[in-house]
CSV table of N, CA and C in Angstrom, one decimal:
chain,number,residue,atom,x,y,z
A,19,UNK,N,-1.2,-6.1,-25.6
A,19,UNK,CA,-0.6,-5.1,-24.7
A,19,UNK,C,0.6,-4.4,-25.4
A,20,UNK,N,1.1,-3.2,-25.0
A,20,UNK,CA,1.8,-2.5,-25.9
A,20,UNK,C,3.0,-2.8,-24.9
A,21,UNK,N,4.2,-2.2,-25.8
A,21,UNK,CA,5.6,-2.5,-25.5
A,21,UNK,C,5.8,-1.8,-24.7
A,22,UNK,N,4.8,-0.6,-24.5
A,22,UNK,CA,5.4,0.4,-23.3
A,22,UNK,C,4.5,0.2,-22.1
A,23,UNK,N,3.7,-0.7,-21.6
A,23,UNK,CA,3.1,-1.1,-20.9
A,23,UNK,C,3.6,-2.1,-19.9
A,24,UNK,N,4.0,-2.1,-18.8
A,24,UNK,CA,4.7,-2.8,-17.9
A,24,UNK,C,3.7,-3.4,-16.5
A,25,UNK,N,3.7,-4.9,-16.0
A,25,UNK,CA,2.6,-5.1,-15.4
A,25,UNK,C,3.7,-5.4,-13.8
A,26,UNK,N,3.8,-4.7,-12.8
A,26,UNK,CA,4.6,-4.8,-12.0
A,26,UNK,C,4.0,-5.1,-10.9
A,27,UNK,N,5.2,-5.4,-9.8
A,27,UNK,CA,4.1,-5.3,-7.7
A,27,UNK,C,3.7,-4.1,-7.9
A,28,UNK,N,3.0,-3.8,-7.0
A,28,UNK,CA,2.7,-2.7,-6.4
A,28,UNK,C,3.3,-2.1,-5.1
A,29,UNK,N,3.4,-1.1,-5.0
A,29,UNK,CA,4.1,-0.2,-4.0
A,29,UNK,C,3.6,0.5,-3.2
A,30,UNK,N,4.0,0.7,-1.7
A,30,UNK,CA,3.3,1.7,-1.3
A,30,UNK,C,2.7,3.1,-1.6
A,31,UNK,N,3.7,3.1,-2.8
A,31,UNK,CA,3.3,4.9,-2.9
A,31,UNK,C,2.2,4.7,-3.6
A,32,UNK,N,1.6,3.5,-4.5
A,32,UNK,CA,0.9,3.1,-5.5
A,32,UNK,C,-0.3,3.5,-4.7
A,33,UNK,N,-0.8,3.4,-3.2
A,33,UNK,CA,-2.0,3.0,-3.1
A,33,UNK,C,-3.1,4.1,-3.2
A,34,UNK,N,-2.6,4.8,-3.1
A,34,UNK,CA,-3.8,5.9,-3.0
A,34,UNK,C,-4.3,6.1,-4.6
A,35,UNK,N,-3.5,5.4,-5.3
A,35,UNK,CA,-4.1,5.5,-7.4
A,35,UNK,C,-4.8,4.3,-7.2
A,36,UNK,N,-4.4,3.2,-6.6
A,36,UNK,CA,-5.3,2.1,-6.5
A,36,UNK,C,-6.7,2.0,-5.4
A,37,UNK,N,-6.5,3.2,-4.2
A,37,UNK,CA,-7.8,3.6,-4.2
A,37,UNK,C,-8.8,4.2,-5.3
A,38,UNK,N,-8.2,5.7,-5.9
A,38,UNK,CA,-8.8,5.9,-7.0
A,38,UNK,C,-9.5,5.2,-7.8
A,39,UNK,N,-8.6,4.2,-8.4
A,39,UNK,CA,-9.1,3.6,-9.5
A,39,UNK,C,-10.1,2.0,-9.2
A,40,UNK,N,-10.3,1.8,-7.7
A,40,UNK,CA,-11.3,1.1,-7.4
A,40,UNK,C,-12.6,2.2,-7.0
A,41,UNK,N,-12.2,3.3,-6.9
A,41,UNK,CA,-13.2,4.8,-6.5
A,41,UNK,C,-14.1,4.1,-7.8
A,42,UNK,N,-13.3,5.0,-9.1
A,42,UNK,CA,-13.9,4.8,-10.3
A,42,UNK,C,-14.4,3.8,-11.0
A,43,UNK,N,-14.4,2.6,-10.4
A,43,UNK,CA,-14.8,1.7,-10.7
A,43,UNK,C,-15.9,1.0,-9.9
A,44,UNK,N,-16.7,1.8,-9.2
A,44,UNK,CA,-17.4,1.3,-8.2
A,44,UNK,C,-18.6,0.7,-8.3
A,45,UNK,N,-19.4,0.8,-9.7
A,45,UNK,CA,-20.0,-0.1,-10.1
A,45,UNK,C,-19.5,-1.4,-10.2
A,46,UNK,N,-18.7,-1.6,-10.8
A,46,UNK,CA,-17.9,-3.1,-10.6
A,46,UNK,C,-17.1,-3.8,-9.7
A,47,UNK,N,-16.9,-2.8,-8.9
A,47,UNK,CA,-15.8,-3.5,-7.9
A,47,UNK,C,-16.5,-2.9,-6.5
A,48,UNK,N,-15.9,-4.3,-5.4
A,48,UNK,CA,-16.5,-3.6,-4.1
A,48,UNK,C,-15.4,-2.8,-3.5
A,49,UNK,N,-16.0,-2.0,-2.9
A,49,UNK,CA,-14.9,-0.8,-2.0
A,49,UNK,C,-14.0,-1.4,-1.3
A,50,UNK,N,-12.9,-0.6,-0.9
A,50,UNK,CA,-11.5,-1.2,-0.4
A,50,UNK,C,-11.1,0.2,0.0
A,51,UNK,N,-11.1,0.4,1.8
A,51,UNK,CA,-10.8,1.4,2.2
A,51,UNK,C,-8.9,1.4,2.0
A,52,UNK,N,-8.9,2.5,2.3
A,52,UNK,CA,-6.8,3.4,2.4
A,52,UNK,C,-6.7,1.7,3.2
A,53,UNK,N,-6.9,1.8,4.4
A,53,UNK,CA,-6.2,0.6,5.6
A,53,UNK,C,-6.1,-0.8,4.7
A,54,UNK,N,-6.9,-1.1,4.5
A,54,UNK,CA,-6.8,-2.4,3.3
A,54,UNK,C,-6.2,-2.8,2.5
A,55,UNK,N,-5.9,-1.9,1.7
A,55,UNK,CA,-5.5,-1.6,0.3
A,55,UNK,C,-3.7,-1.2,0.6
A,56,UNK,N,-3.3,-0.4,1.5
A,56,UNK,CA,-2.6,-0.5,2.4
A,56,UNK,C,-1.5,-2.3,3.5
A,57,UNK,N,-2.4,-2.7,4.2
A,57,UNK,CA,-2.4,-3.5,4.3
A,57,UNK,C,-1.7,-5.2,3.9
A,58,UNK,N,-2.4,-5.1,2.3
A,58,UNK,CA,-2.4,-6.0,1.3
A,58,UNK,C,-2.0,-5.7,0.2
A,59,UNK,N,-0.9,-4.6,0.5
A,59,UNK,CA,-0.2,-3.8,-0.6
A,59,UNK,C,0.5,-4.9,-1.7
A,60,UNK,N,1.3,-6.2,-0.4
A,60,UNK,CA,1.6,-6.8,-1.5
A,60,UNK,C,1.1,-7.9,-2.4
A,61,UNK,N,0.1,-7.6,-2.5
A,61,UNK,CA,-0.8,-8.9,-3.2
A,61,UNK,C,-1.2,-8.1,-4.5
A,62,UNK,N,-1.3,-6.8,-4.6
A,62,UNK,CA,-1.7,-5.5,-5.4
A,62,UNK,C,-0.4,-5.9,-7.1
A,63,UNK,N,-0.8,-6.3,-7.9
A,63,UNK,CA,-0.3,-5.4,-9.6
A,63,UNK,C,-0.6,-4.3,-10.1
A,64,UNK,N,0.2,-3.9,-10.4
A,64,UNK,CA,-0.6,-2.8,-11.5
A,64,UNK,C,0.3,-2.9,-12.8
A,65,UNK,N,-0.4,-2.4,-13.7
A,65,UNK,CA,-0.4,-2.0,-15.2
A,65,UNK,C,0.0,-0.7,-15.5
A,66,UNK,N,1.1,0.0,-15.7
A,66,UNK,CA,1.9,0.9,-16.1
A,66,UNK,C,2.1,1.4,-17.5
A,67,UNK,N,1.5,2.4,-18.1
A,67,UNK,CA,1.6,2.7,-19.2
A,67,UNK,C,2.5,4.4,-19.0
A,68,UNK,N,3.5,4.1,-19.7
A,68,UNK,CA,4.1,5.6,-19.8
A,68,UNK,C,4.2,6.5,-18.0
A,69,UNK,N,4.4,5.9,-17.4
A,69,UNK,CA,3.9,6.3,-16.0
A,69,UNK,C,2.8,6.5,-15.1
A,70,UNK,N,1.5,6.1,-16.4
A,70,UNK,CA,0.3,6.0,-15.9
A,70,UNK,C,0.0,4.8,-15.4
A,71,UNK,N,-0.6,4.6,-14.0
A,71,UNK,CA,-1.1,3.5,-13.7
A,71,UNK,C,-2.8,3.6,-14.2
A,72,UNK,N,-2.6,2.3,-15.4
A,72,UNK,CA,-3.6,2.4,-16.5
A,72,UNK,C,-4.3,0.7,-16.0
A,73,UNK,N,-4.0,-0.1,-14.8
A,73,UNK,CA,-4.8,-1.5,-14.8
A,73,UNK,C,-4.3,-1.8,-13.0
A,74,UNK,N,-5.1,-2.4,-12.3
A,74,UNK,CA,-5.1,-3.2,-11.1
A,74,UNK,C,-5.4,-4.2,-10.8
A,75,UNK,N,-4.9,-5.0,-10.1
A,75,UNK,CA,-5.7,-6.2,-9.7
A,75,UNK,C,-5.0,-7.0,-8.3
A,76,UNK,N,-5.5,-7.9,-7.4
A,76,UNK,CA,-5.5,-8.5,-6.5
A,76,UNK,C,-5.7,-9.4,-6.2
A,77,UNK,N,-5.5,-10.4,-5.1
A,77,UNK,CA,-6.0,-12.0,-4.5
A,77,UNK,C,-5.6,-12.2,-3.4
A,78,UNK,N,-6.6,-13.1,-3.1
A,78,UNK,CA,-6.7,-13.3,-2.1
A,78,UNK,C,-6.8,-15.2,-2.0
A,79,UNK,N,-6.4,-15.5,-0.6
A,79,UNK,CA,-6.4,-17.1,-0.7
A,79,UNK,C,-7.6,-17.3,0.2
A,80,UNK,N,-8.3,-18.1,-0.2
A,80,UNK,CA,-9.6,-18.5,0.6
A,80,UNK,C,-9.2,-19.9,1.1
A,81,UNK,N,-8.5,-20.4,2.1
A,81,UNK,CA,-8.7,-21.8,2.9
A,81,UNK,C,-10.2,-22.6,3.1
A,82,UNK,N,-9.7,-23.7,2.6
A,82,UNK,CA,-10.8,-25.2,2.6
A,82,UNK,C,-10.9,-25.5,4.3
A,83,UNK,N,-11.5,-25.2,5.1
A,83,UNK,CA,-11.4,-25.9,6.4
A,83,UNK,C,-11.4,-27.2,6.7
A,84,UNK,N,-9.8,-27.6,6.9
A,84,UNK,CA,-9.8,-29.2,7.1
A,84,UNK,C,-8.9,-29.4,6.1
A,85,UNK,N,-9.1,-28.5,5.1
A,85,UNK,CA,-7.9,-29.5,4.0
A,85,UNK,C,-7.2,-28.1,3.8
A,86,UNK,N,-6.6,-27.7,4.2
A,86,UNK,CA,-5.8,-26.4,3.4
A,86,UNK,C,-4.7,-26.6,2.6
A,87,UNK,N,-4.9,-27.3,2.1
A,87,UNK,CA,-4.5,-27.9,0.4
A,87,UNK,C,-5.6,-27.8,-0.3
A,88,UNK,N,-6.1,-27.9,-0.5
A,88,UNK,CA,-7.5,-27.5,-1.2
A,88,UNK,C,-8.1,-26.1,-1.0
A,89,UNK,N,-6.8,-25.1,-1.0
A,89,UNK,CA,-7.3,-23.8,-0.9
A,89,UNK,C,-7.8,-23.5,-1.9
A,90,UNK,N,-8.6,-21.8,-2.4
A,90,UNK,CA,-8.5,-21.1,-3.9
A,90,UNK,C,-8.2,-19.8,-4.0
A,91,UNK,N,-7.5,-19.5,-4.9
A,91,UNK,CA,-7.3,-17.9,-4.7
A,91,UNK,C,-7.9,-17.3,-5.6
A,92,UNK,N,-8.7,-16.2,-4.7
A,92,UNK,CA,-9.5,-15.6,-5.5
A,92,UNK,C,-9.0,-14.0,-6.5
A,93,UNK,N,-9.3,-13.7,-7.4
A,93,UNK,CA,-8.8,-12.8,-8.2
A,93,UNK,C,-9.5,-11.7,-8.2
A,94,UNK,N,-8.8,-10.0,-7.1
A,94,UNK,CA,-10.0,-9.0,-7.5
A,94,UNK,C,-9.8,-7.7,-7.5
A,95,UNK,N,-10.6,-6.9,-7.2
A,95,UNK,CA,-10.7,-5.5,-8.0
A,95,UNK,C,-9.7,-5.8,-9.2
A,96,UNK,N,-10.0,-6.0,-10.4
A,96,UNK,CA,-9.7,-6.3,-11.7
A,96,UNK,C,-9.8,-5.2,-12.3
A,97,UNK,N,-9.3,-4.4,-12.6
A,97,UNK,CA,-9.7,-3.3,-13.3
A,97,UNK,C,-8.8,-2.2,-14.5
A,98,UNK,N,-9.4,-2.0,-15.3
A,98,UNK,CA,-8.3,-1.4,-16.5
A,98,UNK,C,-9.2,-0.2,-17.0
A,99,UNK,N,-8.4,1.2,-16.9
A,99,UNK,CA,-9.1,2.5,-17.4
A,99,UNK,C,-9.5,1.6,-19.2
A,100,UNK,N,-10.6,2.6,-19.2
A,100,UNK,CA,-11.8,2.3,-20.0
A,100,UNK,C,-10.9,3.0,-21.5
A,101,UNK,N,-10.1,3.9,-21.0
A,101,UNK,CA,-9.3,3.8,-22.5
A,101,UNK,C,-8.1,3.2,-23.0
A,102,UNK,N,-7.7,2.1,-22.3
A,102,UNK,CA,-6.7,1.3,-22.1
A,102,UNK,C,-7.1,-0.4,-22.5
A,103,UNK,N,-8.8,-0.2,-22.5
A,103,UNK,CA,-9.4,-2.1,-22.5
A,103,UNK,C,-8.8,-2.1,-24.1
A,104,UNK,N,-9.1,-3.4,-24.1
A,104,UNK,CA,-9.0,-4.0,-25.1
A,104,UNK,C,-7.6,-3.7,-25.9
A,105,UNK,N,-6.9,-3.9,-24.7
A,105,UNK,CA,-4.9,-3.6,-25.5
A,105,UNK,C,-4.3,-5.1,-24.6
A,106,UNK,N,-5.0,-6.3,-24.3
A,106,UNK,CA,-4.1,-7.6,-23.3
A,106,UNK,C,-4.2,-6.9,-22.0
A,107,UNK,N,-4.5,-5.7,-21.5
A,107,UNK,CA,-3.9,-5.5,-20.1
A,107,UNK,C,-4.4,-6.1,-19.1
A,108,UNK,N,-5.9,-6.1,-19.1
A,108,UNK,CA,-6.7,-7.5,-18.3
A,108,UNK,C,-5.8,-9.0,-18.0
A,109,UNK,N,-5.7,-9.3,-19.5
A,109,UNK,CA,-4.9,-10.5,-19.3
A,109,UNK,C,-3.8,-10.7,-19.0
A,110,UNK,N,-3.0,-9.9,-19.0
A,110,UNK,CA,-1.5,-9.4,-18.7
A,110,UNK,C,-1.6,-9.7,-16.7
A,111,UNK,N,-2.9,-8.6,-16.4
A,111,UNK,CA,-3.0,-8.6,-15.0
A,111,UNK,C,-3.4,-10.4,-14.7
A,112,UNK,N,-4.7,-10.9,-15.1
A,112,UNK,CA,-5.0,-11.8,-14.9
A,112,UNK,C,-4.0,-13.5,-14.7
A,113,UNK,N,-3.2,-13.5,-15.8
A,113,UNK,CA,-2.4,-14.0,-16.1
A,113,UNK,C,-0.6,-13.9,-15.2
A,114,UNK,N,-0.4,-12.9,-14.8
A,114,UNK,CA,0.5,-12.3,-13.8
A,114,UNK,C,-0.2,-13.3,-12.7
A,115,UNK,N,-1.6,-13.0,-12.0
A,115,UNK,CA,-1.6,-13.2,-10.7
A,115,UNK,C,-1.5,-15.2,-11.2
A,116,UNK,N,-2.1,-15.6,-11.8
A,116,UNK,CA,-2.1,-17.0,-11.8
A,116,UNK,C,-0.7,-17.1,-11.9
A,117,UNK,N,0.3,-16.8,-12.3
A,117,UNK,CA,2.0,-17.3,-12.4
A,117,UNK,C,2.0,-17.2,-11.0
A,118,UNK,N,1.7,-16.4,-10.5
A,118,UNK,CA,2.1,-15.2,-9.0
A,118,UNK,C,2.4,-16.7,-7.9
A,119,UNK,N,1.1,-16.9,-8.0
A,119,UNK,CA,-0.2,-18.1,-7.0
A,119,UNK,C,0.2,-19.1,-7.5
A,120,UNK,N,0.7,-19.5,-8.5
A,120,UNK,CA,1.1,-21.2,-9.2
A,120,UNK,C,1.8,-21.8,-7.7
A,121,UNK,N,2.9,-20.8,-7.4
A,121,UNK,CA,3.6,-21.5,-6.1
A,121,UNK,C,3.4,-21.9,-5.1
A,122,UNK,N,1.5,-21.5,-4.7
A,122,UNK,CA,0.9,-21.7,-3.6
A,122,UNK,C,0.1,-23.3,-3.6
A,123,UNK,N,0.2,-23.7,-4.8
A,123,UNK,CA,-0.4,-25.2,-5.5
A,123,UNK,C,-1.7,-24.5,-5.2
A,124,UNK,N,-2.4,-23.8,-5.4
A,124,UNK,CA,-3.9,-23.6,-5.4
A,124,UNK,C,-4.8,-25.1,-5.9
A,125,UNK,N,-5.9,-24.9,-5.3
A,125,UNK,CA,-7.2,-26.3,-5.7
A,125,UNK,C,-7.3,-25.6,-7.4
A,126,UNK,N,-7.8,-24.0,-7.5
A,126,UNK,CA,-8.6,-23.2,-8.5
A,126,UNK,C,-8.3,-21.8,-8.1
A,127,UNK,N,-8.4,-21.1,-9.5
A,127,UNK,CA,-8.8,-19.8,-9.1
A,127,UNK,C,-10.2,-19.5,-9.6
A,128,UNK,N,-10.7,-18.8,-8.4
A,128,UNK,CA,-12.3,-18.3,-8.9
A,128,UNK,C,-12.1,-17.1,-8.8
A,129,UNK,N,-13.3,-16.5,-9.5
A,129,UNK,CA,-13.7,-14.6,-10.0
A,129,UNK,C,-15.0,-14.9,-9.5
A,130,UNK,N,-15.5,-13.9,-9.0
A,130,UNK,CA,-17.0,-12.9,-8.9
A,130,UNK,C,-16.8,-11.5,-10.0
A,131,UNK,N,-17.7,-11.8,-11.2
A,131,UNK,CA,-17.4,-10.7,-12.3
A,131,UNK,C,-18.8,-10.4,-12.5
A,132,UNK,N,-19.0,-9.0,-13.2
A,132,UNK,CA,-20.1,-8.8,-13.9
A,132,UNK,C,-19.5,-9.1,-15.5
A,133,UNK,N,-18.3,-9.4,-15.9
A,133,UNK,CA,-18.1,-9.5,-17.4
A,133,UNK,C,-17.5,-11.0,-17.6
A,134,UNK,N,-18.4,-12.0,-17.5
A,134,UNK,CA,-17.6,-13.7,-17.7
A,134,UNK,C,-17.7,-13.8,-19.1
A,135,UNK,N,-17.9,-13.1,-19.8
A,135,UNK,CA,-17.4,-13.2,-21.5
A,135,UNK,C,-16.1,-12.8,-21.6
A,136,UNK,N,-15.5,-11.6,-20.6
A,136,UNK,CA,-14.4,-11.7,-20.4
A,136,UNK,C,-12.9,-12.5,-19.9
A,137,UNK,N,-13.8,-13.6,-18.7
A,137,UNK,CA,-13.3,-14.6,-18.0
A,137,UNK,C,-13.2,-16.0,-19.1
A,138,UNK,N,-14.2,-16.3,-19.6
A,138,UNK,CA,-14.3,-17.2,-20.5
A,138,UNK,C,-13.3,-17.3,-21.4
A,139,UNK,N,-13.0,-15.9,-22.4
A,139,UNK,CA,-11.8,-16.3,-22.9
A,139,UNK,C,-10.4,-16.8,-22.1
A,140,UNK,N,-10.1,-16.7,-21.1
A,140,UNK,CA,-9.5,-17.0,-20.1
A,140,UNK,C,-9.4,-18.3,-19.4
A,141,UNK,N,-10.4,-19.0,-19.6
A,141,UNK,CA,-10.5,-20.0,-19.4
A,141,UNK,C,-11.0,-20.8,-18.2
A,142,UNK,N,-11.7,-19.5,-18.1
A,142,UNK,CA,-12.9,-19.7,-16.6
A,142,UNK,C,-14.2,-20.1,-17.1
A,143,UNK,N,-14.8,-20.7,-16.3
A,143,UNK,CA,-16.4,-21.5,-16.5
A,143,UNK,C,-16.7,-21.1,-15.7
A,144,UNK,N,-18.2,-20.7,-15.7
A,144,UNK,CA,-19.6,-20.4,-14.4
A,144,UNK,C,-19.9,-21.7,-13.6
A,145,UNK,N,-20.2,-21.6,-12.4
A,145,UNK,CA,-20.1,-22.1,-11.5
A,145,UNK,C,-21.5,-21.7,-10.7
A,146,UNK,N,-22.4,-22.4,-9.8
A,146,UNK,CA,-23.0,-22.3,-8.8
A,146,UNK,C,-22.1,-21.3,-7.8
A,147,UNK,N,-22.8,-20.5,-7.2
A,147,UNK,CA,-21.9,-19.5,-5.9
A,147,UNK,C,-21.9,-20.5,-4.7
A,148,UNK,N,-23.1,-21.7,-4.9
A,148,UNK,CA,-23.0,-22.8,-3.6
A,148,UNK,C,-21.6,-23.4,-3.7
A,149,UNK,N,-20.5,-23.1,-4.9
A,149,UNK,CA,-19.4,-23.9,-4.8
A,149,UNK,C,-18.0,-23.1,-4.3
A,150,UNK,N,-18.7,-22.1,-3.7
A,150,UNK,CA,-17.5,-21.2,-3.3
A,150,UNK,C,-17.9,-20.1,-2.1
A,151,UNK,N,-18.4,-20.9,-1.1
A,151,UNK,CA,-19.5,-21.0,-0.2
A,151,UNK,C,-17.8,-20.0,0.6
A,152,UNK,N,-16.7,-20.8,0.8
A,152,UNK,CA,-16.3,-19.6,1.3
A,152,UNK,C,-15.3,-18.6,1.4
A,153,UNK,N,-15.9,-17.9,0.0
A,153,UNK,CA,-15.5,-16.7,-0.5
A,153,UNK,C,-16.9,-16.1,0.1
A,154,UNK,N,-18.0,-16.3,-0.1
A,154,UNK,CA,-19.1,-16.3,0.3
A,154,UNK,C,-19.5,-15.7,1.9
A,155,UNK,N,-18.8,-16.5,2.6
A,155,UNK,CA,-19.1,-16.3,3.9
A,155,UNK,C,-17.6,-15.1,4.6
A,156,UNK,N,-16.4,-15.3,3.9
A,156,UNK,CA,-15.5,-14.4,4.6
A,156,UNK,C,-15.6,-13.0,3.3
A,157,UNK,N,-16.3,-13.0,2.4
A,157,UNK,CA,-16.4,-11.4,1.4
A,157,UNK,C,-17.9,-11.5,1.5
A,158,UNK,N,-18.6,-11.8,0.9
A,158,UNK,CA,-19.7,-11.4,0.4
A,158,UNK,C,-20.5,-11.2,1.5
A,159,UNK,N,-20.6,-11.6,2.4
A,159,UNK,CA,-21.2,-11.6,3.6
A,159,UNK,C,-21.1,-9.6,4.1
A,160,UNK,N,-19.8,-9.6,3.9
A,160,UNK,CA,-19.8,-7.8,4.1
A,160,UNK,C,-19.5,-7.0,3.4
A,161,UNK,N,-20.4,-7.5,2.3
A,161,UNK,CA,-20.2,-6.5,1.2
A,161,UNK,C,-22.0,-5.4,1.0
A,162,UNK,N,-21.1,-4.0,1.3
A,162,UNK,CA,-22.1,-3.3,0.9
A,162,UNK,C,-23.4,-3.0,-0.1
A,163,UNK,N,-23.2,-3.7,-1.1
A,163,UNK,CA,-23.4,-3.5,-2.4
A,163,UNK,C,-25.1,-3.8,-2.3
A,164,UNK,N,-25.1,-5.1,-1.4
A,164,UNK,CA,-26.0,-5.8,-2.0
A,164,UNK,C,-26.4,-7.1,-0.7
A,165,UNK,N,-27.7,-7.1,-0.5
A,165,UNK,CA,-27.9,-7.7,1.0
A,165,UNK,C,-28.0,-9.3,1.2
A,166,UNK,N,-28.1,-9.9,0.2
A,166,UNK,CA,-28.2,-11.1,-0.2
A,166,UNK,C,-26.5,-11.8,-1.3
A,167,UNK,N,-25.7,-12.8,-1.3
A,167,UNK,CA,-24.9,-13.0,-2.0
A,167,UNK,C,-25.3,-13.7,-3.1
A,168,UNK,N,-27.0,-14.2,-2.8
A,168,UNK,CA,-27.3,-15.0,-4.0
A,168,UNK,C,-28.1,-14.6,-4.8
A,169,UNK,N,-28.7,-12.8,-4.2
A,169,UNK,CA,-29.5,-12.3,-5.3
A,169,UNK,C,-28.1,-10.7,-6.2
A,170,UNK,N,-27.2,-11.4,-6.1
A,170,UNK,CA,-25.8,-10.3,-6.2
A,170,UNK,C,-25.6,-10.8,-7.8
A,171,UNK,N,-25.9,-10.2,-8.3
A,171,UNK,CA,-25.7,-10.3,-10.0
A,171,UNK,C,-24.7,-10.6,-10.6
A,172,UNK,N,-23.4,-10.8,-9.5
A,172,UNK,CA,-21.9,-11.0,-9.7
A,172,UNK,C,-22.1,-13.1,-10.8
A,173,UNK,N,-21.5,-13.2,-11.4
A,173,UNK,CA,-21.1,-14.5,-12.2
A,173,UNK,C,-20.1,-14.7,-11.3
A,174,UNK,N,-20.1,-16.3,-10.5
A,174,UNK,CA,-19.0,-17.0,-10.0
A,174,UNK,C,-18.7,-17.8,-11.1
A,175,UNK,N,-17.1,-17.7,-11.1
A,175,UNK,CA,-16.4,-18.4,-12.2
A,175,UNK,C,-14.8,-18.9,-11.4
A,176,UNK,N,-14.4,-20.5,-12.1
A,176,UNK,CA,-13.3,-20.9,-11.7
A,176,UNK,C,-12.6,-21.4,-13.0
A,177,UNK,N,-11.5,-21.1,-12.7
A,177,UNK,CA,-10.6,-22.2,-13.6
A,177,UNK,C,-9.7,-22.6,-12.9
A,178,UNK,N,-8.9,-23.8,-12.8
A,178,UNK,CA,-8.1,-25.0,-13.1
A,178,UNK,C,-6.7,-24.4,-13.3
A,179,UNK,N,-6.2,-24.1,-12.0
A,179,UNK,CA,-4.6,-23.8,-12.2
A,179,UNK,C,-3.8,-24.0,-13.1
A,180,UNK,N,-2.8,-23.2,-13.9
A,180,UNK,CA,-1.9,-24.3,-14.9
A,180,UNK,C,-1.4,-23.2,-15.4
C-alpha cells in the first residue's frame, strides 16, 4: 500500500461513491441499495488515495442462536478499483475490519468470495456453506444473483480471529 493511501470510517458524504463502486463491481458483489449503505454507514471503510476513494469494504455480525458468543462477522462488498489491486489495499481493508471486530470477541470471520486465492493468503480456508448456514439464511436467501445459495459459485471461507 502506498504512503499516500489512507484506510479510514466511512462517512456520510462517502455513500453515494460506495454505491458506485459496488455499481461497478456487480459481478462480484451483491447490490446494496442508497437506504442500506446509508444505514450501515458505520460499519463502511474506505481506501483513499490522493482523494480518491480507490477500495471499500464492510461487516456484518451474524448471531449463533442460543449462544451469542459464538457469533461471526462477516466481511463484505470487498472491493478495490482494478487500477489500484495489487498495491496491500485489499489487505489494508481486510485487515482494518478484523482489528475493527477483535473487540466484539467474534467465534470467526467468514467471506463469500469469487477470489479465495486471494483470502487464502490471508489466512482464510474453504469451508462447506452448510457451516455458515446463517449467513445463508439472513443474506443469501435474498440475494438476487442467484436462486439457489448452494448452486451460487461464491467460495465460503473462515478464519480464526487474532
Amino acid at each position: 500500500m502506498n504512503s499516500e493511501t489512507i484506510i479510514r470510517g466511512a462517512t456520510l458524504d462517502d455513500a453515494e461513491k460506495i454505491f458506485a463502486m459496488i455499481d461497478l463491481n456487480d459481478d462480484l458483489l451483491v447490490p446494496r441499495s442508497m437506504g442500506n449503505i446509508v444505514s450501515n454507514i458505520d460499519r463502511f471503510i474506505v481506501a483513499q488515495s490522493d482523494g480518491e476513494m480507490v477500495g471499500i469494504a464492510t461487516f456484518q455480525i451474524h448471531p449463533e442462536i442460543g449462544a451469542p458468543e459464538n457469533a461471526t462477522v462477516e466481511i463484505q462488498s470487498l472491493a478495490v478499483k482494478s487500477a489500484f489491486r495489487t498495491r496491500g489495499i485489499g489487505r489494508a481493508l481486510v485487515e482494518t475490519i478484523a482489528s475493527k471486530v477483535k473487540c466484539f470477541k467474534p467465534r470467526e470471520i467468514v467471506v463469500l468470495t469469487f477470489t479465495p486465492e486471494f483470502f487464502e493468503k490471508l489466512g482464510f480456508h474453504e469451508v462447506p456453506k452448510t457451516k455458515i448456514m446463517h449467513k445463508l439464511y439472513t443474506g443469501c436467501m435474498n440475494c438476487t444473483k442467484h436462486t439457489d445459495p448452494y448452486t451460487c459459485p461464491e467460495i465460503a471461507m473462515t478464519r480464526a480471529t487474532f
